[in-house]
Structures are given as structure tokens and as C-alpha cells.
mmCIF file with all atom_site columns, C-alpha atoms in Angstrom:
data_model
loop_
_atom_site.group_PDB
_atom_site.id
_atom_site.type_symbol
_atom_site.label_atom_id
_atom_site.label_alt_id
_atom_site.label_comp_id
_atom_site.label_asym_id
_atom_site.label_entity_id
_atom_site.label_seq_id
_atom_site.pdbx_PDB_ins_code
_atom_site.Cartn_x
_atom_site.Cartn_y
_atom_site.Cartn_z
_atom_site.occupancy
_atom_site.B_iso_or_equiv
_atom_site.pdbx_formal_charge
_atom_site.auth_seq_id
_atom_site.auth_comp_id
_atom_site.auth_asym_id
_atom_site.auth_atom_id
_atom_site.pdbx_PDB_model_num
ATOM 1   C CA . MET A 1 1   ? -234.886 208.382 -85.803 1.00 0.00 ? 26  MET A CA 1
ATOM 2   C CA . ASN A 1 2   ? -235.748 209.421 -82.241 1.00 0.00 ? 27  ASN A CA 1
ATOM 3   C CA . LYS A 1 3   ? -239.477 208.988 -82.889 1.00 0.00 ? 28  LYS A CA 1
ATOM 4   C CA . ARG A 1 4   ? -238.861 205.511 -84.264 1.00 0.00 ? 29  ARG A CA 1
ATOM 5   C CA . ASN A 1 5   ? -236.715 204.488 -81.276 1.00 0.00 ? 30  ASN A CA 1
ATOM 6   C CA . PHE A 1 6   ? -239.318 205.918 -78.911 1.00 0.00 ? 31  PHE A CA 1
ATOM 7   C CA . ALA A 1 7   ? -242.092 203.965 -80.675 1.00 0.00 ? 32  ALA A CA 1
ATOM 8   C CA . LEU A 1 8   ? -240.021 200.774 -80.495 1.00 0.00 ? 33  LEU A CA 1
ATOM 9   C CA . ALA A 1 9   ? -239.346 201.367 -76.797 1.00 0.00 ? 34  ALA A CA 1
ATOM 10  C CA . VAL A 1 10  ? -243.077 201.845 -76.128 1.00 0.00 ? 35  VAL A CA 1
ATOM 11  C CA . VAL A 1 11  ? -243.927 198.654 -78.042 1.00 0.00 ? 36  VAL A CA 1
ATOM 12  C CA . ALA A 1 12  ? -241.216 196.742 -76.161 1.00 0.00 ? 37  ALA A CA 1
ATOM 13  C CA . LEU A 1 13  ? -242.531 198.102 -72.860 1.00 0.00 ? 38  LEU A CA 1
ATOM 14  C CA . LEU A 1 14  ? -246.097 197.067 -73.705 1.00 0.00 ? 39  LEU A CA 1
ATOM 15  C CA . ILE A 1 15  ? -244.957 193.589 -74.710 1.00 0.00 ? 40  ILE A CA 1
ATOM 16  C CA . GLY A 1 16  ? -242.994 193.333 -71.448 1.00 0.00 ? 41  GLY A CA 1
ATOM 17  C CA . ILE A 1 17  ? -246.022 194.375 -69.377 1.00 0.00 ? 42  ILE A CA 1
ATOM 18  C CA . PHE A 1 18  ? -248.189 191.859 -71.246 1.00 0.00 ? 43  PHE A CA 1
ATOM 19  C CA . LEU A 1 19  ? -245.703 189.036 -70.612 1.00 0.00 ? 44  LEU A CA 1
ATOM 20  C CA . VAL A 1 20  ? -245.385 189.921 -66.903 1.00 0.00 ? 45  VAL A CA 1
ATOM 21  C CA . ASN A 1 21  ? -249.188 189.858 -66.549 1.00 0.00 ? 46  ASN A CA 1
ATOM 22  C CA . VAL A 1 22  ? -249.446 186.504 -68.309 1.00 0.00 ? 47  VAL A CA 1
ATOM 23  C CA . PHE A 1 23  ? -246.707 185.071 -66.089 1.00 0.00 ? 48  PHE A CA 1
ATOM 24  C CA . GLN A 1 24  ? -248.350 186.425 -62.909 1.00 0.00 ? 49  GLN A CA 1
ATOM 25  C CA . ASP A 1 25  ? -251.732 184.974 -63.921 1.00 0.00 ? 50  ASP A CA 1
ATOM 26  C CA . GLN A 1 26  ? -250.134 181.570 -64.525 1.00 0.00 ? 51  GLN A CA 1
ATOM 27  C CA . GLN A 1 27  ? -248.277 181.759 -61.209 1.00 0.00 ? 52  GLN A CA 1
ATOM 28  C CA . GLU A 1 28  ? -251.454 182.686 -59.292 1.00 0.00 ? 53  GLU A CA 1
ATOM 29  C CA . LYS A 1 29  ? -253.372 179.865 -60.973 1.00 0.00 ? 54  LYS A CA 1
ATOM 30  C CA . LYS A 1 30  ? -250.614 177.404 -60.069 1.00 0.00 ? 55  LYS A CA 1
ATOM 31  C CA . GLU A 1 31  ? -250.622 178.622 -56.431 1.00 0.00 ? 56  GLU A CA 1
ATOM 32  C CA . ARG A 1 32  ? -254.430 178.258 -56.217 1.00 0.00 ? 57  ARG A CA 1
ATOM 33  C CA . GLU A 1 33  ? -254.230 174.722 -57.630 1.00 0.00 ? 58  GLU A CA 1
ATOM 34  C CA . GLU A 1 34  ? -251.459 173.781 -55.173 1.00 0.00 ? 59  GLU A CA 1
ATOM 35  C CA . ALA A 1 35  ? -253.463 175.218 -52.259 1.00 0.00 ? 60  ALA A CA 1
ATOM 36  C CA . ALA A 1 36  ? -256.565 173.289 -53.333 1.00 0.00 ? 61  ALA A CA 1
ATOM 37  C CA . GLN A 1 37  ? -254.538 170.087 -53.639 1.00 0.00 ? 62  GLN A CA 1
ATOM 38  C CA . LEU A 1 38  ? -252.962 170.625 -50.214 1.00 0.00 ? 63  LEU A CA 1
ATOM 39  C CA . ALA A 1 39  ? -256.375 171.255 -48.657 1.00 0.00 ? 64  ALA A CA 1
ATOM 40  C CA . GLU A 1 40  ? -257.726 168.084 -50.267 1.00 0.00 ? 65  GLU A CA 1
ATOM 41  C CA . GLU A 1 41  ? -254.754 165.997 -49.114 1.00 0.00 ? 66  GLU A CA 1
ATOM 42  C CA . SER A 1 42  ? -255.012 167.346 -45.575 1.00 0.00 ? 67  SER A CA 1
ATOM 43  C CA . MET A 1 43  ? -258.602 166.133 -45.377 1.00 0.00 ? 68  MET A CA 1
ATOM 44  C CA . ASP A 1 44  ? -257.594 162.516 -45.959 1.00 0.00 ? 69  ASP A CA 1
ATOM 45  C CA . LEU A 1 45  ? -254.531 160.910 -44.422 1.00 0.00 ? 70  LEU A CA 1
ATOM 46  C CA . SER A 1 46  ? -255.015 157.458 -45.899 1.00 0.00 ? 71  SER A CA 1
ATOM 47  C CA . ASN A 1 47  ? -252.017 157.966 -48.197 1.00 0.00 ? 72  ASN A CA 1
ATOM 48  C CA . ALA A 1 48  ? -249.904 160.000 -45.790 1.00 0.00 ? 73  ALA A CA 1
ATOM 49  C CA . GLY A 1 49  ? -246.243 159.158 -46.068 1.00 0.00 ? 74  GLY A CA 1
ATOM 50  C CA . ARG A 1 50  ? -245.343 161.203 -42.997 1.00 0.00 ? 75  ARG A CA 1
ATOM 51  C CA . GLY A 1 51  ? -247.029 161.919 -39.741 1.00 0.00 ? 76  GLY A CA 1
ATOM 52  C CA . LEU A 1 52  ? -249.480 159.825 -37.810 1.00 0.00 ? 77  LEU A CA 1
ATOM 53  C CA . ALA A 1 53  ? -252.028 157.880 -39.818 1.00 0.00 ? 78  ALA A CA 1
ATOM 54  C CA . LYS A 1 54  ? -255.712 158.604 -40.020 1.00 0.00 ? 79  LYS A CA 1
ATOM 55  C CA . GLY A 1 55  ? -257.582 156.203 -37.761 1.00 0.00 ? 80  GLY A CA 1
ATOM 56  C CA . ASP A 1 56  ? -254.673 155.681 -35.372 1.00 0.00 ? 81  ASP A CA 1
ATOM 57  C CA . SER A 1 57  ? -255.121 156.409 -31.697 1.00 0.00 ? 82  SER A CA 1
ATOM 58  C CA . ALA A 1 58  ? -253.433 159.687 -30.902 1.00 0.00 ? 83  ALA A CA 1
ATOM 59  C CA . PRO A 1 59  ? -250.411 159.131 -28.643 1.00 0.00 ? 84  PRO A CA 1
ATOM 60  C CA . ASP A 1 60  ? -251.151 160.274 -25.109 1.00 0.00 ? 85  ASP A CA 1
ATOM 61  C CA . PHE A 1 61  ? -248.990 162.912 -23.467 1.00 0.00 ? 86  PHE A CA 1
ATOM 62  C CA . GLU A 1 62  ? -248.896 165.077 -20.381 1.00 0.00 ? 87  GLU A CA 1
ATOM 63  C CA . LEU A 1 63  ? -247.693 168.681 -20.458 1.00 0.00 ? 88  LEU A CA 1
ATOM 64  C CA . THR A 1 64  ? -247.944 171.726 -18.231 1.00 0.00 ? 89  THR A CA 1
ATOM 65  C CA . THR A 1 65  ? -249.882 174.676 -19.610 1.00 0.00 ? 90  THR A CA 1
ATOM 66  C CA . LEU A 1 66  ? -248.743 178.272 -19.618 1.00 0.00 ? 91  LEU A CA 1
ATOM 67  C CA . ALA A 1 67  ? -251.205 178.730 -16.730 1.00 0.00 ? 92  ALA A CA 1
ATOM 68  C CA . GLY A 1 68  ? -249.330 176.032 -14.743 1.00 0.00 ? 93  GLY A CA 1
ATOM 69  C CA . GLU A 1 69  ? -251.967 173.268 -15.032 1.00 0.00 ? 94  GLU A CA 1
ATOM 70  C CA . LYS A 1 70  ? -251.132 169.682 -16.008 1.00 0.00 ? 95  LYS A CA 1
ATOM 71  C CA . VAL A 1 71  ? -253.047 168.418 -19.049 1.00 0.00 ? 96  VAL A CA 1
ATOM 72  C CA . LYS A 1 72  ? -253.151 164.931 -20.540 1.00 0.00 ? 97  LYS A CA 1
ATOM 73  C CA . LEU A 1 73  ? -254.581 164.307 -23.982 1.00 0.00 ? 98  LEU A CA 1
ATOM 74  C CA . SER A 1 74  ? -256.443 161.260 -22.635 1.00 0.00 ? 99  SER A CA 1
ATOM 75  C CA . ASP A 1 75  ? -258.320 163.549 -20.210 1.00 0.00 ? 100 ASP A CA 1
ATOM 76  C CA . TYR A 1 76  ? -260.223 164.869 -23.230 1.00 0.00 ? 101 TYR A CA 1
ATOM 77  C CA . GLU A 1 77  ? -261.555 161.503 -24.388 1.00 0.00 ? 102 GLU A CA 1
ATOM 78  C CA . GLY A 1 78  ? -265.241 161.999 -25.129 1.00 0.00 ? 103 GLY A CA 1
ATOM 79  C CA . GLN A 1 79  ? -264.490 165.431 -26.601 1.00 0.00 ? 104 GLN A CA 1
ATOM 80  C CA . LYS A 1 80  ? -263.287 166.394 -30.061 1.00 0.00 ? 105 LYS A CA 1
ATOM 81  C CA . VAL A 1 81  ? -259.775 167.869 -29.867 1.00 0.00 ? 106 VAL A CA 1
ATOM 82  C CA . ILE A 1 82  ? -258.001 170.257 -32.192 1.00 0.00 ? 107 ILE A CA 1
ATOM 83  C CA . LEU A 1 83  ? -254.353 169.547 -31.339 1.00 0.00 ? 108 LEU A CA 1
ATOM 84  C CA . ASN A 1 84  ? -252.274 172.381 -32.759 1.00 0.00 ? 109 ASN A CA 1
ATOM 85  C CA . PHE A 1 85  ? -248.467 172.777 -32.725 1.00 0.00 ? 110 PHE A CA 1
ATOM 86  C CA . TRP A 1 86  ? -247.115 176.316 -33.079 1.00 0.00 ? 111 TRP A CA 1
ATOM 87  C CA . ALA A 1 87  ? -244.464 178.904 -32.125 1.00 0.00 ? 112 ALA A CA 1
ATOM 88  C CA . THR A 1 88  ? -244.584 182.663 -31.546 1.00 0.00 ? 113 THR A CA 1
ATOM 89  C CA . TRP A 1 89  ? -242.151 183.488 -34.376 1.00 0.00 ? 114 TRP A CA 1
ATOM 90  C CA . CYS A 1 90  ? -244.137 181.568 -37.027 1.00 0.00 ? 115 CYS A CA 1
ATOM 91  C CA . PRO A 1 91  ? -246.064 183.907 -39.421 1.00 0.00 ? 116 PRO A CA 1
ATOM 92  C CA . PRO A 1 92  ? -248.667 181.263 -40.455 1.00 0.00 ? 117 PRO A CA 1
ATOM 93  C CA . CYS A 1 93  ? -249.246 180.504 -36.754 1.00 0.00 ? 118 CYS A CA 1
ATOM 94  C CA . LYS A 1 94  ? -249.891 184.203 -36.161 1.00 0.00 ? 119 LYS A CA 1
ATOM 95  C CA . ALA A 1 95  ? -252.322 184.211 -39.081 1.00 0.00 ? 120 ALA A CA 1
ATOM 96  C CA . GLU A 1 96  ? -254.391 181.285 -37.804 1.00 0.00 ? 121 GLU A CA 1
ATOM 97  C CA . MET A 1 97  ? -254.588 182.185 -34.087 1.00 0.00 ? 122 MET A CA 1
ATOM 98  C CA . PRO A 1 98  ? -257.417 184.760 -34.431 1.00 0.00 ? 123 PRO A CA 1
ATOM 99  C CA . HIS A 1 99  ? -259.404 182.173 -36.430 1.00 0.00 ? 124 HIS A CA 1
ATOM 100 C CA . MET A 1 100 ? -258.804 179.544 -33.761 1.00 0.00 ? 125 MET A CA 1
ATOM 101 C CA . GLN A 1 101 ? -259.894 181.923 -30.992 1.00 0.00 ? 126 GLN A CA 1
ATOM 102 C CA . LYS A 1 102 ? -263.092 182.918 -32.849 1.00 0.00 ? 127 LYS A CA 1
ATOM 103 C CA . TYR A 1 103 ? -263.863 179.274 -33.584 1.00 0.00 ? 128 TYR A CA 1
ATOM 104 C CA . TYR A 1 104 ? -263.257 178.356 -29.933 1.00 0.00 ? 129 TYR A CA 1
ATOM 105 C CA . GLU A 1 105 ? -265.518 181.122 -28.616 1.00 0.00 ? 130 GLU A CA 1
ATOM 106 C CA . LYS A 1 106 ? -268.363 180.130 -30.938 1.00 0.00 ? 131 LYS A CA 1
ATOM 107 C CA . ASN A 1 107 ? -268.070 176.336 -30.907 1.00 0.00 ? 132 ASN A CA 1
ATOM 108 C CA . ALA A 1 108 ? -266.280 174.913 -27.849 1.00 0.00 ? 133 ALA A CA 1
ATOM 109 C CA . ASP A 1 109 ? -269.481 174.118 -25.964 1.00 0.00 ? 134 ASP A CA 1
ATOM 110 C CA . LYS A 1 110 ? -271.802 173.681 -28.939 1.00 0.00 ? 135 LYS A CA 1
ATOM 111 C CA . GLU A 1 111 ? -269.545 171.185 -30.751 1.00 0.00 ? 136 GLU A CA 1
ATOM 112 C CA . ASN A 1 112 ? -268.004 169.572 -27.630 1.00 0.00 ? 137 ASN A CA 1
ATOM 113 C CA . VAL A 1 113 ? -264.544 170.548 -28.883 1.00 0.00 ? 138 VAL A CA 1
ATOM 114 C CA . GLU A 1 114 ? -261.354 171.582 -27.085 1.00 0.00 ? 139 GLU A CA 1
ATOM 115 C CA . ILE A 1 115 ? -258.360 173.295 -28.625 1.00 0.00 ? 140 ILE A CA 1
ATOM 116 C CA . LEU A 1 116 ? -254.965 172.310 -27.238 1.00 0.00 ? 141 LEU A CA 1
ATOM 117 C CA . ALA A 1 117 ? -252.449 174.704 -28.804 1.00 0.00 ? 142 ALA A CA 1
ATOM 118 C CA . VAL A 1 118 ? -249.108 173.106 -27.921 1.00 0.00 ? 143 VAL A CA 1
ATOM 119 C CA . ASN A 1 119 ? -246.344 175.688 -28.010 1.00 0.00 ? 144 ASN A CA 1
ATOM 120 C CA . LEU A 1 120 ? -243.068 174.188 -29.225 1.00 0.00 ? 145 LEU A CA 1
ATOM 121 C CA . THR A 1 121 ? -241.284 175.939 -26.371 1.00 0.00 ? 146 THR A CA 1
ATOM 122 C CA . SER A 1 122 ? -237.976 174.179 -27.011 1.00 0.00 ? 147 SER A CA 1
ATOM 123 C CA . MET A 1 123 ? -237.880 175.962 -30.406 1.00 0.00 ? 148 MET A CA 1
ATOM 124 C CA . ASP A 1 124 ? -239.413 179.219 -29.214 1.00 0.00 ? 149 ASP A CA 1
ATOM 125 C CA . GLU A 1 125 ? -238.185 182.333 -27.440 1.00 0.00 ? 150 GLU A CA 1
ATOM 126 C CA . GLY A 1 126 ? -239.155 181.428 -23.859 1.00 0.00 ? 151 GLY A CA 1
ATOM 127 C CA . LYS A 1 127 ? -242.243 181.504 -21.672 1.00 0.00 ? 152 LYS A CA 1
ATOM 128 C CA . ASP A 1 128 ? -242.347 185.303 -21.529 1.00 0.00 ? 153 ASP A CA 1
ATOM 129 C CA . ALA A 1 129 ? -242.627 185.488 -25.335 1.00 0.00 ? 154 ALA A CA 1
ATOM 130 C CA . VAL A 1 130 ? -245.382 182.855 -25.265 1.00 0.00 ? 155 VAL A CA 1
ATOM 131 C CA . GLN A 1 131 ? -247.266 184.766 -22.536 1.00 0.00 ? 156 GLN A CA 1
ATOM 132 C CA . GLU A 1 132 ? -246.927 188.020 -24.483 1.00 0.00 ? 157 GLU A CA 1
ATOM 133 C CA . PHE A 1 133 ? -248.250 186.288 -27.617 1.00 0.00 ? 158 PHE A CA 1
ATOM 134 C CA . VAL A 1 134 ? -251.207 184.737 -25.745 1.00 0.00 ? 159 VAL A CA 1
ATOM 135 C CA . ASP A 1 135 ? -252.060 188.080 -24.132 1.00 0.00 ? 160 ASP A CA 1
ATOM 136 C CA . GLY A 1 136 ? -251.715 189.946 -27.435 1.00 0.00 ? 161 GLY A CA 1
ATOM 137 C CA . TYR A 1 137 ? -254.094 187.583 -29.241 1.00 0.00 ? 162 TYR A CA 1
ATOM 138 C CA . GLU A 1 138 ? -256.366 187.231 -26.179 1.00 0.00 ? 163 GLU A CA 1
ATOM 139 C CA . LEU A 1 139 ? -256.281 183.434 -26.400 1.00 0.00 ? 164 LEU A CA 1
ATOM 140 C CA . THR A 1 140 ? -258.513 181.572 -23.952 1.00 0.00 ? 165 THR A CA 1
ATOM 141 C CA . PHE A 1 141 ? -257.875 177.928 -24.903 1.00 0.00 ? 166 PHE A CA 1
ATOM 142 C CA . PRO A 1 142 ? -255.192 175.863 -23.100 1.00 0.00 ? 167 PRO A CA 1
ATOM 143 C CA . ILE A 1 143 ? -251.563 176.420 -24.170 1.00 0.00 ? 168 ILE A CA 1
ATOM 144 C CA . PRO A 1 144 ? -249.522 173.334 -23.171 1.00 0.00 ? 169 PRO A CA 1
ATOM 145 C CA . LEU A 1 145 ? -245.751 173.919 -23.283 1.00 0.00 ? 170 LEU A CA 1
ATOM 146 C CA . ASP A 1 146 ? -243.550 171.346 -25.031 1.00 0.00 ? 171 ASP A CA 1
ATOM 147 C CA . GLU A 1 147 ? -240.383 172.455 -23.248 1.00 0.00 ? 172 GLU A CA 1
ATOM 148 C CA . ASP A 1 148 ? -238.172 169.523 -24.265 1.00 0.00 ? 173 ASP A CA 1
ATOM 149 C CA . GLY A 1 149 ? -239.555 169.095 -27.802 1.00 0.00 ? 174 GLY A CA 1
ATOM 150 C CA . GLU A 1 150 ? -240.529 165.439 -27.342 1.00 0.00 ? 175 GLU A CA 1
ATOM 151 C CA . ILE A 1 151 ? -244.254 165.818 -28.075 1.00 0.00 ? 176 ILE A CA 1
ATOM 152 C CA . GLY A 1 152 ? -243.725 167.920 -31.202 1.00 0.00 ? 177 GLY A CA 1
ATOM 153 C CA . GLU A 1 153 ? -241.239 165.328 -32.402 1.00 0.00 ? 178 GLU A CA 1
ATOM 154 C CA . GLU A 1 154 ? -243.566 162.428 -31.567 1.00 0.00 ? 179 GLU A CA 1
ATOM 155 C CA . TYR A 1 155 ? -246.358 164.135 -33.531 1.00 0.00 ? 180 TYR A CA 1
ATOM 156 C CA . ARG A 1 156 ? -243.910 164.981 -36.316 1.00 0.00 ? 181 ARG A CA 1
ATOM 157 C CA . ALA A 1 157 ? -244.667 168.695 -36.172 1.00 0.00 ? 182 ALA A CA 1
ATOM 158 C CA . PHE A 1 158 ? -241.659 169.523 -38.344 1.00 0.00 ? 183 PHE A CA 1
ATOM 159 C CA . THR A 1 159 ? -243.523 172.180 -40.319 1.00 0.00 ? 184 THR A CA 1
ATOM 160 C CA . ILE A 1 160 ? -245.641 174.538 -38.246 1.00 0.00 ? 185 ILE A CA 1
ATOM 161 C CA . PRO A 1 161 ? -248.394 175.047 -37.723 1.00 0.00 ? 186 PRO A CA 1
ATOM 162 C CA . THR A 1 162 ? -249.335 171.370 -37.758 1.00 0.00 ? 187 THR A CA 1
ATOM 163 C CA . THR A 1 163 ? -252.764 170.362 -36.472 1.00 0.00 ? 188 THR A CA 1
ATOM 164 C CA . TYR A 1 164 ? -254.378 167.019 -35.722 1.00 0.00 ? 189 TYR A CA 1
ATOM 165 C CA . MET A 1 165 ? -258.149 166.645 -35.513 1.00 0.00 ? 190 MET A CA 1
ATOM 166 C CA . ILE A 1 166 ? -258.896 163.972 -32.914 1.00 0.00 ? 191 ILE A CA 1
ATOM 167 C CA . ASP A 1 167 ? -262.367 162.479 -32.457 1.00 0.00 ? 192 ASP A CA 1
ATOM 168 C CA . THR A 1 168 ? -264.215 161.617 -29.247 1.00 0.00 ? 193 THR A CA 1
ATOM 169 C CA . ASN A 1 169 ? -262.597 158.155 -29.203 1.00 0.00 ? 194 ASN A CA 1
ATOM 170 C CA . GLY A 1 170 ? -259.084 159.596 -29.338 1.00 0.00 ? 195 GLY A CA 1
ATOM 171 C CA . GLN A 1 171 ? -258.545 158.665 -32.992 1.00 0.00 ? 196 GLN A CA 1
ATOM 172 C CA . ILE A 1 172 ? -256.866 160.926 -35.521 1.00 0.00 ? 197 ILE A CA 1
ATOM 173 C CA . ARG A 1 173 ? -259.306 161.995 -38.216 1.00 0.00 ? 198 ARG A CA 1
ATOM 174 C CA . HIS A 1 174 ? -257.304 164.686 -40.051 1.00 0.00 ? 199 HIS A CA 1
ATOM 175 C CA . LYS A 1 175 ? -253.857 166.233 -40.184 1.00 0.00 ? 200 LYS A CA 1
ATOM 176 C CA . ILE A 1 176 ? -253.404 169.773 -41.455 1.00 0.00 ? 201 ILE A CA 1
ATOM 177 C CA . VAL A 1 177 ? -249.982 171.211 -42.227 1.00 0.00 ? 202 VAL A CA 1
ATOM 178 C CA . GLY A 1 178 ? -250.255 174.975 -42.524 1.00 0.00 ? 203 GLY A CA 1
ATOM 179 C CA . PRO A 1 179 ? -252.659 177.576 -41.180 1.00 0.00 ? 204 PRO A CA 1
ATOM 180 C CA . MET A 1 180 ? -256.375 176.948 -40.725 1.00 0.00 ? 205 MET A CA 1
ATOM 181 C CA . ASN A 1 181 ? -259.326 179.294 -40.787 1.00 0.00 ? 206 ASN A CA 1
ATOM 182 C CA . GLU A 1 182 ? -262.735 179.061 -39.100 1.00 0.00 ? 207 GLU A CA 1
ATOM 183 C CA . ASP A 1 183 ? -264.399 177.456 -42.127 1.00 0.00 ? 208 ASP A CA 1
ATOM 184 C CA . MET A 1 184 ? -261.808 174.665 -42.275 1.00 0.00 ? 209 MET A CA 1
ATOM 185 C CA . MET A 1 185 ? -262.234 173.963 -38.560 1.00 0.00 ? 210 MET A CA 1
ATOM 186 C CA . ASP A 1 186 ? -266.037 173.999 -38.901 1.00 0.00 ? 211 ASP A CA 1
ATOM 187 C CA . GLU A 1 187 ? -265.941 171.573 -41.796 1.00 0.00 ? 212 GLU A CA 1
ATOM 188 C CA . MET A 1 188 ? -263.519 169.106 -40.217 1.00 0.00 ? 213 MET A CA 1
ATOM 189 C CA . VAL A 1 189 ? -264.954 169.109 -36.709 1.00 0.00 ? 214 VAL A CA 1
ATOM 190 C CA . GLU A 1 190 ? -268.517 168.824 -37.997 1.00 0.00 ? 215 GLU A CA 1
ATOM 191 C CA . GLY A 1 191 ? -267.709 165.491 -39.643 1.00 0.00 ? 216 GLY A CA 1
ATOM 192 C CA . MET A 1 192 ? -266.149 163.977 -36.509 1.00 0.00 ? 217 MET A CA 1
ATOM 193 C CA . ASP A 1 193 ? -267.878 161.936 -33.802 1.00 0.00 ? 218 ASP A CA 1
#
């Protein structure tokens, strides 16, 4: 009887392992499909229900950077702008920052592109935390501080990171909700004027 129960337990265990593997494979496939769909949707805002529409002029703003300099979005007309909204406590923001820095180092001059990484300071842990983050990731692009939350709200950066790709005429070309990598930035900026 013990051998039979043991054999049944082994068979049940093997069936359980098989079912877990099948479920995990289906879950991973579903996640890949959702990621591909999200990437495709982020490339085209023509059907966007939320956020600022593709082709619209990006609303101008003026903020003070972490370095104490005043920056206006309109000052960058004639350049491509990657306008990113982030916070220090956001894991996807942490994941994309090294990619943004590498992209910036390689392409800022070559592609005539500027990164404005607007820290949502009103939702963050203070300027010291932002400075520590910037130092830790060795970021060299401007970090405007949205201390009252108005710009993040105007740009509907409710999920972070949120990024707008703005062309040389100040028009929004893409909106990305979620982290970016170098390849995504290359692809989107390359297609902008």
C-alpha cells in the first residue's frame, strides 16, 4: 500500500509541476503580448484617450533645475526634446535612468536632442533625495523640479515614468508611459524632425 501511495504522490507531483509550467508559459506569453501592444500604442497617440495628443504643441513651462537654473521648454525650440517625468522612489524610473544617461552621452549633440527629466518634487522626498539620486546615477542632463506639481498635472504624468517626445517645432510626436531603453529612444528620436 505504501508503494502505491508513493507512486500516486509522485504522479500527482509530476502533474502539478507540468500544470505550473504550462500556466507560467501562458502567463509569460500574455505579458510579452501586452508589452508589445503597449509599445505599439505608445508609438502612436492618434487614438489616445488620455494625455496630450500627438501633433499638439507641447504646453510651455518654466521650472528651476536642481542646479538652480531657470529652464523654459520653449527655449529648446529647434531641438528635439525628451521630456521625462519621474521620482526617486519609482522603480521603473530607476531602471530607465542609466539608459537615458547613456543615450544622452552618445546622442545629445549628434541628434540635436535634449533630455529634460522633470522630477515630480511635490510627490518626492525632497531636493536632497533628488540630488543623491542624480549623483548616484551620475546624470548630466537637466533636472527641472516640479515643486508644486502643476507641470506634472498639466502633462498628465499620473503614471511614472511618463515621457513625451517633442520635435524641433515643439510638437508632441510620442508619449511613452513606462520605462524606456536606449533602443526605444533611438527609434523614436530618429523619426522626428
